[in-house]
Coordinates of C-alpha atoms in Angstrom, one line a residue:
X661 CA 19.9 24.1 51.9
X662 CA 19.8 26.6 48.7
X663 CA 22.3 26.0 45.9
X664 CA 23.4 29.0 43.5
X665 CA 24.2 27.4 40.5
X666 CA 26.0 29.8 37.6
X667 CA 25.6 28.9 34.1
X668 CA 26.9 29.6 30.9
X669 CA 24.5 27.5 28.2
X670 CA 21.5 26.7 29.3
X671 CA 21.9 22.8 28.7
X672 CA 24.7 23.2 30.7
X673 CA 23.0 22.5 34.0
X674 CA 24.1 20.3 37.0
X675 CA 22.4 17.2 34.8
X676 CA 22.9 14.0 36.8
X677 CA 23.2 15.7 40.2
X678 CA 20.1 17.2 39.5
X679 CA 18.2 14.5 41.1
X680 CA 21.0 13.8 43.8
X681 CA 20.2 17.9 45.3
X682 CA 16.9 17.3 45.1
X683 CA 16.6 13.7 46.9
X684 CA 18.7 15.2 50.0
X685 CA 15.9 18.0 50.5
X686 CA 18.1 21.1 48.7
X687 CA 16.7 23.2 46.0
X688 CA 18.9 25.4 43.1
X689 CA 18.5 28.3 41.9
X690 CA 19.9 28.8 38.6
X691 CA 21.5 32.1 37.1
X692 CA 22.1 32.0 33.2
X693 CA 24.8 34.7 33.0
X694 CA 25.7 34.0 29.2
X695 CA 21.4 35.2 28.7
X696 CA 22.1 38.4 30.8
X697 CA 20.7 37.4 34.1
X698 CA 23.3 39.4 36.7
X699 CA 25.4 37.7 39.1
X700 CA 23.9 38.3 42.6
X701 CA 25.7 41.2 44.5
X702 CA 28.2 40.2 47.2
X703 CA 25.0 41.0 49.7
X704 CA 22.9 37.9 48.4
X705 CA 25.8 35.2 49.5
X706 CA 24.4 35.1 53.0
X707 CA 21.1 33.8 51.1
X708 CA 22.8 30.6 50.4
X709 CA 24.6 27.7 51.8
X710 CA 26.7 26.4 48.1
X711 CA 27.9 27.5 44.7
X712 CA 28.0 25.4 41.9
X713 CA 29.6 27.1 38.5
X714 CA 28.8 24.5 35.8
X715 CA 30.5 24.3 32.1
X716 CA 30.2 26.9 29.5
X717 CA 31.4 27.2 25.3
X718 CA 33.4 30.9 26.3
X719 CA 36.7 31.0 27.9
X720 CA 37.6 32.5 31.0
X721 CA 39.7 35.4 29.6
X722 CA 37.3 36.7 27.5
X723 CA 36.0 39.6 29.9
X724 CA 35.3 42.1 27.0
X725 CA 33.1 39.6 25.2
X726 CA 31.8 38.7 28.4
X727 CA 31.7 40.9 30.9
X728 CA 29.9 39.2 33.2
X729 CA 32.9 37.2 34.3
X730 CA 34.5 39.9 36.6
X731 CA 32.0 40.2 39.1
X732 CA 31.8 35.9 38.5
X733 CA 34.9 35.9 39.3
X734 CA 34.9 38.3 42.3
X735 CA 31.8 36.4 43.5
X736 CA 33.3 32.8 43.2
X737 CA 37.0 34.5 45.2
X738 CA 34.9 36.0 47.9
X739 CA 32.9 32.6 48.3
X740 CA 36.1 30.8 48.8
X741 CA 37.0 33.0 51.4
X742 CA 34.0 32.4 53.3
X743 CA 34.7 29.2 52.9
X744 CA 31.3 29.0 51.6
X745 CA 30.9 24.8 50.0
X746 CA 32.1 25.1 46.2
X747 CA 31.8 22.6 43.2
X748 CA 32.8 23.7 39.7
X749 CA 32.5 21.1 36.1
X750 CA 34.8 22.1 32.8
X751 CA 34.5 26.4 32.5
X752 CA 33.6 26.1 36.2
X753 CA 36.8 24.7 37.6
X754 CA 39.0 27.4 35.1
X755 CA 36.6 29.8 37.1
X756 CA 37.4 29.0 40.3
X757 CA 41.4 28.9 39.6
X758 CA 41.2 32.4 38.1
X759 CA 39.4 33.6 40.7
X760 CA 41.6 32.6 42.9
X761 CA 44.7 33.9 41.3
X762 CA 45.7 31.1 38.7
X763 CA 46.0 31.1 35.0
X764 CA 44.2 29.1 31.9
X765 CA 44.9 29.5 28.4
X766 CA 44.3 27.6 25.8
X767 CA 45.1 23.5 25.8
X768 CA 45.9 20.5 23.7
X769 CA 42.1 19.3 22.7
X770 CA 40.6 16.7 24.7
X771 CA 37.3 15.6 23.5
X772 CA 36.1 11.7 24.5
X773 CA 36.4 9.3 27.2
X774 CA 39.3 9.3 28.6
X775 CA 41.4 8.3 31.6
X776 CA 42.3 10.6 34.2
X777 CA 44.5 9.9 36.8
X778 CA 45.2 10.9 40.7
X779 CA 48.2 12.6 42.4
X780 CA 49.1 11.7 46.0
X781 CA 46.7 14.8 46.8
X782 CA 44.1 12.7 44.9
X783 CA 44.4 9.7 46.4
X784 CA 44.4 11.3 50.0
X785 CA 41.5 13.3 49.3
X786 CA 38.3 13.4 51.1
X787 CA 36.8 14.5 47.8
X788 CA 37.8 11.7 46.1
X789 CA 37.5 8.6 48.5
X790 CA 36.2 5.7 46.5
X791 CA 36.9 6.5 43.1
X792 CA 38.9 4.7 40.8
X793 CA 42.6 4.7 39.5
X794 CA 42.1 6.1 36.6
X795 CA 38.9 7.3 36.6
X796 CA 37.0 6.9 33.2
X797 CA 35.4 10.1 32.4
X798 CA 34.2 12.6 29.3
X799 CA 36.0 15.1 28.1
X800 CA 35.2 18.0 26.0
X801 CA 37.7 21.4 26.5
X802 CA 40.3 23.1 24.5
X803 CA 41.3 25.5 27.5
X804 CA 42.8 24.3 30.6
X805 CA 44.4 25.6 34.2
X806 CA 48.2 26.7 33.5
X807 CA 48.5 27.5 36.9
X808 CA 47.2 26.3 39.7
X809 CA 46.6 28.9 42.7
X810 CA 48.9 28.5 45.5
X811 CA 45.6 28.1 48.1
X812 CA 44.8 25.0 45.8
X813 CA 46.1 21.2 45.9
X814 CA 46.2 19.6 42.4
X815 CA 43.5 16.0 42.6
X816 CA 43.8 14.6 39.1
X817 CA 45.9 14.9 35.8
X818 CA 45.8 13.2 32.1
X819 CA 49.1 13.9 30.1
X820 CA 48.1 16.6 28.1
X821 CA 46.0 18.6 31.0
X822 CA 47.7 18.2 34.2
X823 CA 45.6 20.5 36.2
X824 CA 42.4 17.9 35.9
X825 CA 41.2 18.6 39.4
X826 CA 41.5 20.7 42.2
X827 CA 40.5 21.5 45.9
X828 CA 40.6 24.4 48.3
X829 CA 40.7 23.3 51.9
X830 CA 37.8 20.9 53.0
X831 CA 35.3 22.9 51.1
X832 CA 35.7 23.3 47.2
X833 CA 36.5 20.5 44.9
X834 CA 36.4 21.4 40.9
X835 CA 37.0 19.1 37.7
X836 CA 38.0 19.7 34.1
X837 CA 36.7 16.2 33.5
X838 CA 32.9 15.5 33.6
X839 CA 31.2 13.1 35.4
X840 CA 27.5 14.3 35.1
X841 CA 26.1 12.8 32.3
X842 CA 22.8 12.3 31.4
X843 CA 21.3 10.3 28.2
X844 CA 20.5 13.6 26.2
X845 CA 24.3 15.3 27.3
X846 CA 26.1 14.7 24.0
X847 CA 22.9 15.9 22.1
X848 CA 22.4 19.0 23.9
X849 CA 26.2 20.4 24.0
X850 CA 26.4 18.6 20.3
X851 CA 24.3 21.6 20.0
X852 CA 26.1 24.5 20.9
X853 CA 28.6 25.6 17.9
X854 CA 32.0 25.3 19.7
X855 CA 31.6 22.0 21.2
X856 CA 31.0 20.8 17.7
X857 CA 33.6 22.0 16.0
X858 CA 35.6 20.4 18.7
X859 CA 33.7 17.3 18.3
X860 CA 34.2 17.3 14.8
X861 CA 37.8 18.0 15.2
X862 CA 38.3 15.0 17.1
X863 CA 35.7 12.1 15.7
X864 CA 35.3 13.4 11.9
X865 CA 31.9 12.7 9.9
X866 CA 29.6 10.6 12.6
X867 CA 31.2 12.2 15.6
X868 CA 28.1 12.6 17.3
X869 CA 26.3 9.2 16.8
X870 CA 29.9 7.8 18.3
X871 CA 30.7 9.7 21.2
X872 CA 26.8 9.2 22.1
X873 CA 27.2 5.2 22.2
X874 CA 30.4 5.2 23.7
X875 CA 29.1 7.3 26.5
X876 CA 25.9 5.3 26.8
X877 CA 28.0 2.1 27.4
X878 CA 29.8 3.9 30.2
X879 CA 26.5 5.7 31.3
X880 CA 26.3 3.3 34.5
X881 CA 30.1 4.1 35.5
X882 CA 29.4 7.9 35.3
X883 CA 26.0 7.7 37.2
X884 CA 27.9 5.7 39.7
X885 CA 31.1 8.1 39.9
X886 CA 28.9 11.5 40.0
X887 CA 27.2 9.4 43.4
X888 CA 30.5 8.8 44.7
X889 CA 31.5 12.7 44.5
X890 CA 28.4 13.7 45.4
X891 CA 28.9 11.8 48.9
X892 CA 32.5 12.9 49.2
X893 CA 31.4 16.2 48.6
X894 CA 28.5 16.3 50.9
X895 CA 30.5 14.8 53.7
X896 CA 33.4 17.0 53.1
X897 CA 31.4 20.1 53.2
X898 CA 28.7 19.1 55.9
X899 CA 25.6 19.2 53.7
X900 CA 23.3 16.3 53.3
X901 CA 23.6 13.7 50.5
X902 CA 20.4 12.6 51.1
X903 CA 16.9 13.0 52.8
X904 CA 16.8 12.2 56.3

């Protein structure tokens, strides 16, 4: 199967689930939208089998600095109604719940590892079978779902975000939280201006040695939870999880 992946920072990729598409047998094809590569027309859908809309510094209202996120956003709606298999991480689930005729705005700053906990919808899931009560995850936003679309159940909620996670049907599942995380992760957005300033924000002076070593302590815990979605996912969407 052929994943479309759209990304907004190029070290924003799919990270730990890399490997997981790749040892079932699918391939990706990434488009960086934030380096001017143009969002496939409506046509090209057919070409694929998923979309995967991955994290980004920008924020989901900013359509004049970013034009590119109309036709994103008319993309990911008319993917959901083809019920085409969906996952979206951070800027990727705002996407899908704008797309589909919610609201975001600006949040309370969550930056670090922190709980998140599931609804009823959550616990009765398909997405989320297996996973624990709160889950343990990174976060790193300052925007956030306001409203959730009425086509979507809410998963997951912390007390300052309560839109953590979402699902449409049995075929798109996105999360505010992050799960993905790879060795070089805090380095690599570190990198990018915004997230630093929010890192900053949150840690003060050593921010990034900090958040590095408290996510390599949990580093096993991730891996192990971006498996279990990766299952749930597959299953709930009828793609392979792995190679036959």
């Amino acid at each position: 199967m052929r994943f479309l992946v759209f990304q907004h920072a190029r070290v924003e990729h799919p990270a730990a689930f890399r490997a997981l598409i790749e040892g079932a047998g699918h391939t990706w094809h990434p488009v960086h939208l934030d380096e001017g590569e143009p969002v496939p027309p409506l046509s090209a859908m057919s070409e694929y089998d998923a979309l995967w809309v991955m994290g980004g510094p920008m924020d989901v209202w900013d359509e004049d600095e970013h034009p590119w996120l109309i036709p994103e956003k008319a993309f990911v709606a008319e993917a959901v109604k083809r019920k085409m298999p969906f996952f979206g991480l951070c800027f990727g689930h705002q996407v899908l719940a704008e797309a589909l005729g919610g609201k975001c705005g600006p949040g309370t700053p969550e930056v670090g590892i922190m709980d998140v906990g599931l609804t009823d919808d959550g616990r009765a899931s398909p997405f989320l079978v297996g996973m624990s009560d709160p889950i343990v995850s990174l976060q790193w936003h300052g925007a956030e779902v306001k409203e959730v679309p009425a086509t979507a159940k809410v998963l997951a909620s912390s007390p300052v975000c309560p839109i953590q996670a979402i699902s449409v049907g049995d075929f798109a599942f996105s999360a505010q939280f992050h799960m993905e995380l790879e060795h070089d992760t805090v380095d690599n957005w570190a990198a990018i201006p915004a997230y630093k300033a929010r890192l900053d924000k949150a840690f003060g002076e050593g921010g990034v040695d900090r958040l590095r070593a408290q996510c390599a302590a949990k580093m096993a815990d991730f891996n192990a939870d971006a498996l279990t979605i990766w299952t749930n996912w597959c299953a709930a969407t009828g793609l392979a999880a792995r190679a036959a």
